[in-house]
Coordinates of C-alpha atoms in Angstrom, one line a residue:
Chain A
X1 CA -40.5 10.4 -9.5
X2 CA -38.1 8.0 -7.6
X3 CA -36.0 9.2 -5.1
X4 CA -32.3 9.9 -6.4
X5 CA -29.3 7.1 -5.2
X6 CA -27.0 9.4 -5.1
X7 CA -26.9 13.1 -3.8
X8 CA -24.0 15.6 -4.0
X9 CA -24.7 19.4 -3.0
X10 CA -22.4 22.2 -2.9
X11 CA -19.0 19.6 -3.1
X12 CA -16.0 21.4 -3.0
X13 CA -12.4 20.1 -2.9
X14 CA -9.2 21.4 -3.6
X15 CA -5.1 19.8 -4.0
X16 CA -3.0 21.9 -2.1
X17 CA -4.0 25.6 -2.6
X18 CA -5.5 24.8 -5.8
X19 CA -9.4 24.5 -6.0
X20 CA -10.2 21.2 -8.1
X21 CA -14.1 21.3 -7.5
X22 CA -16.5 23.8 -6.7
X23 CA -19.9 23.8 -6.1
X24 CA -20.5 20.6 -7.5
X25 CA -24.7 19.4 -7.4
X26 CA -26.0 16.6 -8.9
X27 CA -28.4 13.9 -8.3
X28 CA -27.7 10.2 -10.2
X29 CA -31.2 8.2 -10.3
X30 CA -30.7 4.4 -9.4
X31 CA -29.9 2.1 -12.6
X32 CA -28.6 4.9 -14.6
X33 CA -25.0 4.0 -16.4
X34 CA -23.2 7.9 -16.2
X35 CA -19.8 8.7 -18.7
X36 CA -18.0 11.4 -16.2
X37 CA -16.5 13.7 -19.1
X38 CA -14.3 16.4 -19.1
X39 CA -10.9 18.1 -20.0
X40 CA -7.3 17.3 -18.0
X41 CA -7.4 18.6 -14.4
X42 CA -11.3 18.8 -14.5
X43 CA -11.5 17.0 -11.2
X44 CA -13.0 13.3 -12.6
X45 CA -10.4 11.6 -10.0
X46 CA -10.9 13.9 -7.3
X47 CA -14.8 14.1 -7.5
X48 CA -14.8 10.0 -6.7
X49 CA -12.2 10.1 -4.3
X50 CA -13.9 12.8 -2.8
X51 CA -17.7 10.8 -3.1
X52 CA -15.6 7.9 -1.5
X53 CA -14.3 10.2 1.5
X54 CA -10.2 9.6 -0.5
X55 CA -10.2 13.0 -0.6
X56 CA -10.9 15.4 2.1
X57 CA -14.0 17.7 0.8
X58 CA -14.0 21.4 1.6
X59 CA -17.8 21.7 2.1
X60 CA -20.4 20.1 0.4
X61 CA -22.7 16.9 1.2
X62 CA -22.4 13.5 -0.3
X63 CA -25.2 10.6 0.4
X64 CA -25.8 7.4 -0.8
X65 CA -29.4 6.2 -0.4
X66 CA -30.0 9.0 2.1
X67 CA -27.2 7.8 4.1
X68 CA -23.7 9.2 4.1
X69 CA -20.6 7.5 2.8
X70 CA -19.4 5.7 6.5
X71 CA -23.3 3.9 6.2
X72 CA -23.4 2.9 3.0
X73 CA -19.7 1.9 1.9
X74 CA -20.7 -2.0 1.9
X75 CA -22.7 -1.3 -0.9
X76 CA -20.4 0.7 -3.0
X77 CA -17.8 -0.6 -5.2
X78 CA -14.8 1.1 -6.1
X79 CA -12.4 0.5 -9.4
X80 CA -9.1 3.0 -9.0
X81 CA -7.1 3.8 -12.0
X82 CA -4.9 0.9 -13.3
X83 CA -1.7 2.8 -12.8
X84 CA -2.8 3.4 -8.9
X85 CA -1.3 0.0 -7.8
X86 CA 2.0 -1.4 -8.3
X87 CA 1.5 -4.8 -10.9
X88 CA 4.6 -6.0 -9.6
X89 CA 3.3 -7.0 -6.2
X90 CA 3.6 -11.1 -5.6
X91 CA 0.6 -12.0 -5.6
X92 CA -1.8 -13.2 -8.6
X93 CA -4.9 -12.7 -10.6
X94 CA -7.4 -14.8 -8.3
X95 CA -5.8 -13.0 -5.2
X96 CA -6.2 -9.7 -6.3
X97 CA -9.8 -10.7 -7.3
X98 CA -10.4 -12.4 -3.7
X99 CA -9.2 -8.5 -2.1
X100 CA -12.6 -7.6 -3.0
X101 CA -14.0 -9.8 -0.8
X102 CA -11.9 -8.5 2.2
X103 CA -14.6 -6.4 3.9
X104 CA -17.3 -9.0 3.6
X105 CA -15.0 -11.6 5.1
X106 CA -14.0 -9.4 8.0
X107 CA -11.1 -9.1 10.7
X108 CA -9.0 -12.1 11.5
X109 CA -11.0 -14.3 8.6
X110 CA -9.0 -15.7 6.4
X111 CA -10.7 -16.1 2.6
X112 CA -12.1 -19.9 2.7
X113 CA -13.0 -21.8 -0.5
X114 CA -16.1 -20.4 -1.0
X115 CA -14.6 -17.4 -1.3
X116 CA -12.1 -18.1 -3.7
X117 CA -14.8 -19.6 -5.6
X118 CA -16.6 -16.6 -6.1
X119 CA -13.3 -14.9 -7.0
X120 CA -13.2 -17.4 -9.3
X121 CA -16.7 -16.7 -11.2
X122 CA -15.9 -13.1 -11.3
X123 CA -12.9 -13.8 -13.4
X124 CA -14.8 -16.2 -15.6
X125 CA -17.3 -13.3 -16.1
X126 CA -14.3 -11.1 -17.0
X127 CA -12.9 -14.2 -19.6
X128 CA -10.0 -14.4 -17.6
X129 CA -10.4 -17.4 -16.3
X130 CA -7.6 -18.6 -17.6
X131 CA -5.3 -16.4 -15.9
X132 CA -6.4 -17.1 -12.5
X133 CA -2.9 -18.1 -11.5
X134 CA -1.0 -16.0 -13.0
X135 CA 1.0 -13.1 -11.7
X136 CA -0.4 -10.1 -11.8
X137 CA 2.9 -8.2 -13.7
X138 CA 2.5 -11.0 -16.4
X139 CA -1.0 -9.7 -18.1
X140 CA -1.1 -6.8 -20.3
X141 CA -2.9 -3.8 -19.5
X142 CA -6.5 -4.9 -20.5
X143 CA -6.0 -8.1 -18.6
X144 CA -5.2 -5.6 -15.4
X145 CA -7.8 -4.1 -16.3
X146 CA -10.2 -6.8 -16.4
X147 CA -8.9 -8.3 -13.1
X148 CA -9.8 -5.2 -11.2
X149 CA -13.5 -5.2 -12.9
X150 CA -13.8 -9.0 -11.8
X151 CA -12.6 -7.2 -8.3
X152 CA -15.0 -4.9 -7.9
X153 CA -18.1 -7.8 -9.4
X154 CA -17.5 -9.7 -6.3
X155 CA -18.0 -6.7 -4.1
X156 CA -21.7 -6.8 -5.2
X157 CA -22.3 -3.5 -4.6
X158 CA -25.5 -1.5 -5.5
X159 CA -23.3 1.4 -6.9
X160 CA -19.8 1.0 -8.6
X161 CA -16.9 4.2 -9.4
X162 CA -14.7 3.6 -12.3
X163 CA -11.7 5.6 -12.7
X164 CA -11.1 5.6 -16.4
X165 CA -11.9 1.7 -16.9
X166 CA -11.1 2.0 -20.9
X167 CA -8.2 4.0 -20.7
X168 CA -5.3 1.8 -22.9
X169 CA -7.0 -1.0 -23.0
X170 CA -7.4 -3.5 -26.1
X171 CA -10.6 -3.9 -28.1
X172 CA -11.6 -7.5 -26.4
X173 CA -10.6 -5.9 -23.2
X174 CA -13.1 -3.0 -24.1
X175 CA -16.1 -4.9 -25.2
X176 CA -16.0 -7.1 -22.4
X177 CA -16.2 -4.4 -20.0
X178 CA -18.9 -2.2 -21.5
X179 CA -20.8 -6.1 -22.1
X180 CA -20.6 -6.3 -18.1
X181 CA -21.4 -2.7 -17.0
X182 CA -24.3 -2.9 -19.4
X183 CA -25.7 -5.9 -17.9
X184 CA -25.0 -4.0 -14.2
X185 CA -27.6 -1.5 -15.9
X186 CA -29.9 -4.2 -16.5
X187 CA -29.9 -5.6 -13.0
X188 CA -30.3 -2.0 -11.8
X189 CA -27.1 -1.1 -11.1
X190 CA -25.9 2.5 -10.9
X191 CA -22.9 2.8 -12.4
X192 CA -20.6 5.9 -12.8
X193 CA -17.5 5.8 -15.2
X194 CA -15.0 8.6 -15.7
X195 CA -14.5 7.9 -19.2
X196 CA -11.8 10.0 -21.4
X197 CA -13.3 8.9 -25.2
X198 CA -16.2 11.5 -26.2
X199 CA -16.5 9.4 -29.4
X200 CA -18.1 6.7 -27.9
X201 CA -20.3 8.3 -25.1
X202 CA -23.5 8.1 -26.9
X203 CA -23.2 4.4 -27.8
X204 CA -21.5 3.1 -23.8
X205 CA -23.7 5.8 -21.2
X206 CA -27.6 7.0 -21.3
X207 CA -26.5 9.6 -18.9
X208 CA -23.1 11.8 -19.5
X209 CA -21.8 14.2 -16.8
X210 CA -20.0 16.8 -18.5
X211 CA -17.4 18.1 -15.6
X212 CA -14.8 21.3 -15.1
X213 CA -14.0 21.8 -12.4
X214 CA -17.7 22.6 -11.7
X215 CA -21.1 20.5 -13.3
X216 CA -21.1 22.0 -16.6
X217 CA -24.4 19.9 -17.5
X218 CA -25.7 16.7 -16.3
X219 CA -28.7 14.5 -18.0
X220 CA -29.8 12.0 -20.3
X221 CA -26.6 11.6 -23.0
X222 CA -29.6 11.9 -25.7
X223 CA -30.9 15.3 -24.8
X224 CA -27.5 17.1 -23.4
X225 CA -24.1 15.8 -25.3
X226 CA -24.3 18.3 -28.1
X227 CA -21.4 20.5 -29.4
X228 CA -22.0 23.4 -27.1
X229 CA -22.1 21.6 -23.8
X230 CA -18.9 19.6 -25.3
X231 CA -17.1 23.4 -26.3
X232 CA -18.1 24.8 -23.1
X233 CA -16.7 21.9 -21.0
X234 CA -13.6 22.0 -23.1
X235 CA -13.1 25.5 -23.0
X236 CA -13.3 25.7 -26.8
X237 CA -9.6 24.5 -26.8
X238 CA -11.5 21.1 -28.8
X239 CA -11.5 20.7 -32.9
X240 CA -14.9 19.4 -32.6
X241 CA -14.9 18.4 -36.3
X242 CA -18.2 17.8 -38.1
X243 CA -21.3 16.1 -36.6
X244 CA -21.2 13.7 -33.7
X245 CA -20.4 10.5 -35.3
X246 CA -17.7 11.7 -37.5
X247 CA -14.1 12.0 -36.5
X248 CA -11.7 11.0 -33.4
X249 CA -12.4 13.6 -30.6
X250 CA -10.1 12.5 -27.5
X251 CA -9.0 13.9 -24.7
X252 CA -5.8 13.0 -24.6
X253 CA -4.9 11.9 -21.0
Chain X
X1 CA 24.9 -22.8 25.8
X2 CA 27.9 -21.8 24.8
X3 CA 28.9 -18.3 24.3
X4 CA 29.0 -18.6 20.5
X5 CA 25.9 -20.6 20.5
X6 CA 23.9 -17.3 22.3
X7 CA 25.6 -15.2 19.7
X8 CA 24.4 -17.1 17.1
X9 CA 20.8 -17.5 18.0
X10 CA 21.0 -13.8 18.7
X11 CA 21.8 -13.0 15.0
X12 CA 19.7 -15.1 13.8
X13 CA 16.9 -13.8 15.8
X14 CA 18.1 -10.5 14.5
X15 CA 17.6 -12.0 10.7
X16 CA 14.6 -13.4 11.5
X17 CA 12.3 -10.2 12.6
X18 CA 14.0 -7.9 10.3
X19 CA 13.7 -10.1 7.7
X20 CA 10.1 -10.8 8.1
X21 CA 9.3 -6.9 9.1
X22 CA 11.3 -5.9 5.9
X23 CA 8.9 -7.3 3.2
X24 CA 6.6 -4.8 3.8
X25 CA 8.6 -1.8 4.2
X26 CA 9.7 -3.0 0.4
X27 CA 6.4 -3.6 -0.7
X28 CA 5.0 -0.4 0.8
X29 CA 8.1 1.3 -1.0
X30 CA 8.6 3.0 2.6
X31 CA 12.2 1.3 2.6
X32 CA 13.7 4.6 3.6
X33 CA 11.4 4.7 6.6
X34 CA 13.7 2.0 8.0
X35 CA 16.5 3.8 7.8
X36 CA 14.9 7.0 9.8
X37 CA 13.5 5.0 12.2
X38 CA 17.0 3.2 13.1
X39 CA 18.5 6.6 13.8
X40 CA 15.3 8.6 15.3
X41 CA 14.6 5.3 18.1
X42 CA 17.6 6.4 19.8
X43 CA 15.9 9.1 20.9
X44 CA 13.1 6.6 22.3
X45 CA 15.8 4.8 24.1
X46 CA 17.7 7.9 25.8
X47 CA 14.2 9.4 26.9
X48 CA 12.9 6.0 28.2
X49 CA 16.6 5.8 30.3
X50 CA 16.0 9.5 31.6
X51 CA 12.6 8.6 32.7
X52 CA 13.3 5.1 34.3
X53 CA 17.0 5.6 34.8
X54 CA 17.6 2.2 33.6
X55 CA 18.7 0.4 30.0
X56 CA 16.0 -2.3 30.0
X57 CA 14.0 -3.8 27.5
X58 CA 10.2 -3.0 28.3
X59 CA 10.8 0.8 28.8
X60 CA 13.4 0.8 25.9
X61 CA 10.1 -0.9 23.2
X62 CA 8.2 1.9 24.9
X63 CA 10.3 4.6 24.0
X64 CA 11.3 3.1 20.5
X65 CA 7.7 2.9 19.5
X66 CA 6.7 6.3 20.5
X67 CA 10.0 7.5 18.4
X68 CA 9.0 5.5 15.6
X69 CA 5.5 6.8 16.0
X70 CA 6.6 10.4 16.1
X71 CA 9.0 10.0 13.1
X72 CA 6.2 8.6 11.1
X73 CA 3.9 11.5 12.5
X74 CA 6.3 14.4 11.3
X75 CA 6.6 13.1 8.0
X76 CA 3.0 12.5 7.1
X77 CA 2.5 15.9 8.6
X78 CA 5.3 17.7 7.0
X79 CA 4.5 16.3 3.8
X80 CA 0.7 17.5 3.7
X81 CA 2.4 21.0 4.8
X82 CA 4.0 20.7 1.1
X83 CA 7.1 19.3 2.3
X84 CA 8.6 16.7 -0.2
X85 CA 8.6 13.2 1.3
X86 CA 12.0 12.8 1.1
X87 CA 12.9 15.9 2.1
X88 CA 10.4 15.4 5.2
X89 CA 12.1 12.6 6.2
X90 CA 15.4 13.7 6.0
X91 CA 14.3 16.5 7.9
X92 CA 12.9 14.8 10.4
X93 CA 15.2 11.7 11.5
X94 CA 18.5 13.7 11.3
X95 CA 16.8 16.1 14.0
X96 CA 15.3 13.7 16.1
X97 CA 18.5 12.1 15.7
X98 CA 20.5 14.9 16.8
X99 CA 18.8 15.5 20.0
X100 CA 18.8 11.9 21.0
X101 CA 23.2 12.5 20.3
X102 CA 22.6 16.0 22.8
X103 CA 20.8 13.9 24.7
X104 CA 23.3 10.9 25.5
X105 CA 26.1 13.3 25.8
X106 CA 25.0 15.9 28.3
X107 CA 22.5 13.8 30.7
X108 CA 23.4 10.0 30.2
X109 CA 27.1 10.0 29.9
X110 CA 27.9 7.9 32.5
X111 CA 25.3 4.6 31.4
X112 CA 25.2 2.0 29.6
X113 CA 24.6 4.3 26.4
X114 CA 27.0 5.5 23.6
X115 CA 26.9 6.9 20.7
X116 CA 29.2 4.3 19.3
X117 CA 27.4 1.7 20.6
X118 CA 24.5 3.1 19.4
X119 CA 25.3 3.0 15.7
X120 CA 27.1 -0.2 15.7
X121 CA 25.8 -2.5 18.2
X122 CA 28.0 -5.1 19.6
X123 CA 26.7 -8.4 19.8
X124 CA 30.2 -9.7 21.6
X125 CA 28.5 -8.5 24.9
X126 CA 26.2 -10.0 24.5
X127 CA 26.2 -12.7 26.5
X128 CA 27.2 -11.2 29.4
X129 CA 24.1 -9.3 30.5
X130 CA 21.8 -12.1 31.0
X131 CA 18.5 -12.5 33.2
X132 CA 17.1 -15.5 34.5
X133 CA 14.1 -16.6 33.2
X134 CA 11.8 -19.8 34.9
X135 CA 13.2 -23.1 33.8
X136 CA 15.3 -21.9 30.6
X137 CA 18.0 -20.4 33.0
X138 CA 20.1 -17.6 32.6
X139 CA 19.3 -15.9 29.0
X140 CA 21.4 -13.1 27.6
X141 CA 18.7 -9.8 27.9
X142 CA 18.9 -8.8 24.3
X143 CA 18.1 -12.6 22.6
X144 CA 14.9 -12.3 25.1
X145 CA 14.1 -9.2 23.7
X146 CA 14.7 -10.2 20.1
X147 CA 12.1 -13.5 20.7
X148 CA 9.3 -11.2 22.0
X149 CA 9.4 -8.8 19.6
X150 CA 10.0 -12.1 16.9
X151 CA 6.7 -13.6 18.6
X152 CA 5.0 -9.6 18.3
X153 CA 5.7 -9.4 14.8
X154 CA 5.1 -13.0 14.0
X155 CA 1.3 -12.9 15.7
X156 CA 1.0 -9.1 14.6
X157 CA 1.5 -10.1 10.7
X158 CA 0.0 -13.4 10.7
X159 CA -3.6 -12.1 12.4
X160 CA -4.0 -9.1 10.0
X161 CA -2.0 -11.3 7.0
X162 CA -4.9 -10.0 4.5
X163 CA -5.4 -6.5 6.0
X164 CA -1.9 -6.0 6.0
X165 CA -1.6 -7.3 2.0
X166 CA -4.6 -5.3 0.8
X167 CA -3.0 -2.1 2.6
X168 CA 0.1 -2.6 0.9
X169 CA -1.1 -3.4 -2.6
X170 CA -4.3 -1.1 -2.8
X171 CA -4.4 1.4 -0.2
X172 CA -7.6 3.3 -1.7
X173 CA -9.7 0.1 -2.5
X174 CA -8.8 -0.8 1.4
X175 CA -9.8 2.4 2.7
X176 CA -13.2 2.4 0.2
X177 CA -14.5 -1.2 2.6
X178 CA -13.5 0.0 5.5
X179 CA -10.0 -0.8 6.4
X180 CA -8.1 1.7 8.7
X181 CA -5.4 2.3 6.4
X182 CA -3.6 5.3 8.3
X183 CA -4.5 3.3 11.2
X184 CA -2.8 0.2 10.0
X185 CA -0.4 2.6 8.7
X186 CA 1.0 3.3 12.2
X187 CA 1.0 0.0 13.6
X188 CA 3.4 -1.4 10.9
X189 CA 5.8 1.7 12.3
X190 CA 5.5 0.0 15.9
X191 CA 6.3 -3.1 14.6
X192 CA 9.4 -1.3 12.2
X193 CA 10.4 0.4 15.9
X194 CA 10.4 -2.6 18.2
X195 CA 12.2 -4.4 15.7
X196 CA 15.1 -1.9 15.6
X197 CA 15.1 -1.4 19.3
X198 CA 15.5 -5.3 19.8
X199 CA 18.2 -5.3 16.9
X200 CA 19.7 -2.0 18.4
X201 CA 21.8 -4.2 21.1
X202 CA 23.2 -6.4 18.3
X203 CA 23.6 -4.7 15.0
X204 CA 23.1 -1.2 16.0
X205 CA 21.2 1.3 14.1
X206 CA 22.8 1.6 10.7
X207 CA 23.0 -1.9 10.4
X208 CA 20.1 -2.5 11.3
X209 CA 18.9 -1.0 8.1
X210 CA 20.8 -3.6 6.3
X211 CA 19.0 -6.6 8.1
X212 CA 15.3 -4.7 7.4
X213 CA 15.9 -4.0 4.0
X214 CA 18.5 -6.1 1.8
X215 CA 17.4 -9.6 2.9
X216 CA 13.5 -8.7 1.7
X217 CA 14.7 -7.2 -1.5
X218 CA 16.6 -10.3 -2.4
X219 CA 13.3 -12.5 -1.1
X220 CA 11.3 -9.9 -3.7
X221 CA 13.1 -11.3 -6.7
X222 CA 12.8 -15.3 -6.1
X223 CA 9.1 -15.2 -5.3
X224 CA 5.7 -13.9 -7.0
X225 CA 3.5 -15.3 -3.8
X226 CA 3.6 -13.1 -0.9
X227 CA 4.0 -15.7 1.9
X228 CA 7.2 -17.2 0.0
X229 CA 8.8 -13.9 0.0
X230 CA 8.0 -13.8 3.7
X231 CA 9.4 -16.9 4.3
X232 CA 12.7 -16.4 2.1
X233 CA 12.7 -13.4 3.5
X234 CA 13.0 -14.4 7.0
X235 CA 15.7 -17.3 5.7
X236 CA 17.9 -14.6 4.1
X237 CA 18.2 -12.7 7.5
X238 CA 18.8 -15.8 9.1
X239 CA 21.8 -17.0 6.8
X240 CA 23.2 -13.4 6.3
X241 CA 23.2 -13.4 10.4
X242 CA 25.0 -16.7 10.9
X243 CA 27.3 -16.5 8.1
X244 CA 28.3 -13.2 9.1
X245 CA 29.1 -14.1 12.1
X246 CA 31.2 -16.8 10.9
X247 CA 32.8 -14.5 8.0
X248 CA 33.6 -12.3 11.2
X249 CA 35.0 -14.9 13.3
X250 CA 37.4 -16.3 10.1
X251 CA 39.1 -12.4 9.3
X252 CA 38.6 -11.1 12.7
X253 CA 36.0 -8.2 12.2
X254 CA 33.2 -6.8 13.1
X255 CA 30.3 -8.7 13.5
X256 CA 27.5 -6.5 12.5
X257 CA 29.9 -5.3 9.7
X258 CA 30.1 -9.0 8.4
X259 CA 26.6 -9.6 9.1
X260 CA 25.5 -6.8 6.9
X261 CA 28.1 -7.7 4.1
X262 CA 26.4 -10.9 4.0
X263 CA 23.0 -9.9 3.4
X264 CA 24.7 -7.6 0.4
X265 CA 26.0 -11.1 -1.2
X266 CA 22.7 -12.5 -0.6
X267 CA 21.4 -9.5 -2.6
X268 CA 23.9 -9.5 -5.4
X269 CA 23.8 -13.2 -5.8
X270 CA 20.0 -13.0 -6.2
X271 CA 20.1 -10.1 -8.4
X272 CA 22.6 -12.6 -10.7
X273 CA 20.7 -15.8 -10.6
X274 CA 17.2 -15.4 -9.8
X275 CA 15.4 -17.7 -12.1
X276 CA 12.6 -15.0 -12.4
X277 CA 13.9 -11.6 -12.4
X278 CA 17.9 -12.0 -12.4
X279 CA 20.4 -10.4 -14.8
X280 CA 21.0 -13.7 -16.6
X281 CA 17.7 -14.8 -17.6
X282 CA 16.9 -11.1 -18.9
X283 CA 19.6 -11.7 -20.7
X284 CA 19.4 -15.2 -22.0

């Protein structure tokens, strides 16, 4: 069996005095596309800030292809949470996209044409091509959205964080991002999303990482997002109504 | 050059590198930072003078950076002790603050120092206090100051332009490839302190605050490109400085008062007609 990408043993972190994560342990094989599940306050943020070293960790390991975080952060990707940034900074959509870019080009580089190219491709990829120009408080949320997906494309990472990618976005905006991180998948990608739907974790992720405060399960979305794992994550607090498919289960964030 | 002419460049130098600094104290939402540093780099100064025993520019960046860098210290300290930011800060610049005060009044009474002076500045004497530079001649030693710090902040900003923007836009992307962000963090205070301590002579440290912050919030509503809003930015200062002056000369008042006045106009009038964000086109 292949080695796993990505290795987390014993991670704990806390806000203030309050523990977030505890003895968190899992192991994400390479290629794999992983939904990050779990109630309000389950630590979905804090567990990738705390992967990325944005978060102090209490004790625990974290490595990336054997390596820690320092070594391997030129292959990792990151996508924060939409409302992380403030959209009313001057600058535009092809800008923001070029940011991505910033560690590749190095210190006292400025982006060159080629750069802004690529920028440029990313957005395309994104359908946003359009709105290259455009300032970045002028797109609605989805467009944001996609921006900051085309943003972390040109990083070309092996192994990308989302922090809730679909949340508030429209339905083009949704299909176009699920379209891309499946085809990340394809290329062999590994890709982990904190996702806030559990309606459509079965059809977006072949791997789901159920999360509170602690792993509550972890494995292939086909053999472990059943009603018991989802009650026990939950705390039972969920109207789980009816089989899988049938109605709306959110978490509302 | 004339007396007025030294004044003038003086106030605009003043406009200029607090212009240019104040964009990202407004994009960093750290606006307030300005106004502890302005009070808390008196302390710098009074501890450079007790050292050295002289009010001269070198020493007096030296001990407004290490204020400025112990200001910004507290607070980020204070606040991961719980303390509320604002609370922190108010905290912490008021007692800095204080013992620069304690300071200036029991050990340095007799200089070149007051508390007066301190919070108002006065550019009038200004050109008295010159030093002799090669070829140029005799230069007032506060519009020296002002262009190295201008030239510090001007270099500073221009070689890190896209560390400085990601910093300020996406702190936790930056710090995920690599970027220093505390790091970066602290330098940006440096530049906020030297600026203030070259102003200090001028505008003093309450106005000061005026020339960092109002001119960069009026250049924040004309412009969606970053470099524009620099470059209004550092136009704002600039006319707020020499109009003021001229405002001052005209009904006989303070200076600094005037100069600070002006960047208020500045404000309000972009506030009013901004073709992008002002009152009329939300309203028209």
């Amino acid at each position: 069996m292949a080695k796993p990408i990505i290795k987390i043993e014993n991670l704990s972190a806390s806000y203030r005095k309050n523990t977030v994560l505890h003895d968190v342990n899992f192991d994400v094989m390479s290629g794999s596309l992983t939904g990050i599940v779990g109630p309000n306050g389950a630590g979905k943020s804090t567990l990738l800030k705390t992967m990325l070293n944005l978060h102090p960790a209490l004790a625990g390991s974290v490595s990336f292809f054997g390596l820690p975080f320092a070594k391997a952060k030129k292959r990792i990707g990151y996508v924060p949470q939409r409302g992380s940034v403030d959209w009313d900074f001057p600058t535009d959509a092809l800008d923001v996209v070029t940011m991505g870019l910033y560690g590749q080009i190095g210190w006292l580089r400025r982006p060159g044409r080629l750069h802004k190219e690529k920028a440029y491709e990313a957005l395309e990829k994104m359908g946003m091509a359009d709105y290259a120009d455009r300032q970045i408080s002028q797109l609605s949320g989805g467009q944001q959205q996609r921006v900051f997906l085309a943003r972390a494309l040109v990083q070309h990472a092996d192994i990308y964080f989302m922090d809730e990618p679909l949340a508030g976005v429209d339905a083009t905006t949704e299909r176009a991002i699920m379209t891309i991180l499946k085809e990340l998948k394809s290329i062999g990608k590994t890709v982990m999303v904190v996702h806030h739907d559990l309606q459509t974790v079965e059809d977006y992720f072949d791997h789901v990482l159920f999360l509170n405060q602690t792993v509550i399960k972890h494995g292939k979305t086909g053999h472990i997002f059943t009603k018991e794992n989802i009650a026990k994550t939950y705390g039972g607090n969920m109207h789980w109504k009816g089989e899988v498919n049938q109605g709306v289960v959110h978490s509302f964030e | 050059m004339t007396y007025t002419g030294w004044i003038i460049l003086t106030a605009a130098l003043v406009g200029l590198s607090c212009g240019i600094t104040g964009v990202f104290l407004i994009l960093r939402k750290q606006a307030m930072m300005a106004d502890a540093i302005s009070h808390t780099v008196l302390l710098g100064i009074v501890i450079a003078f007790l050292i050295t025993s002289e009010v001269s520019g070198p020493y007096m960046l030296i001990g407004g950076i290490f204020a400025g860098l112990l200001t910004a210290f507290l607070v980020q300290w204070l606040n991961s002790l719980k303390v509320q930011q604002d609370a922190g800060l108010g905290i912490v610049f008021t007692t800095l603050f204080a013992i620069g005060v304690i300071l200036i009044a029991t050990s340095a009474g007799n200089a070149h120092l007051d508390i007066q002076h301190a919070l108002m500045g006065e550019i009038t004497f200004i050109p008295f206090n010159t030093v002799t530079l090669p070829i140029i001649g005799d230069v007032p030693q506060a519009t020296v100051l002002l262009a190295a710090v201008l030239i510090i902040v001007v270099i500073t900003i221009t070689l890190f332009y896209k560390e400085w923007k990601i910093t300020s836009f996406d702190p936790a992307l930056a710090a995920s490839i690599g970027i220093p962000v505390l790091l970066m963090h602290y330098v940006f205070m440096s530049l906020v302190s030297i600026t203030t301590v070259a102003s200090f002579d001028a505008v003093g440290a309450i106005m000061v605050v005026a020339m960092l912050i109002t001119p960069a919030a009026s250049a924040y509503l004309w412009t969606d490109k970053l470099h524009n809003m620099l470059l209004l930015s550092g136009a704002f200062g600039v006319i707020s400085a020499i109009t003021g002056y001229y405002v001052a000369a005209w009904i006989d008042t303070s200076i600094s008062g005037s100069m600070a006045f002006m960047t208020g106009i500045v404000f309000f009038i972009s506030f009013i007609f901004s073709p992008k964000h002002g009152l009329i086109v939300k309203y028209v």
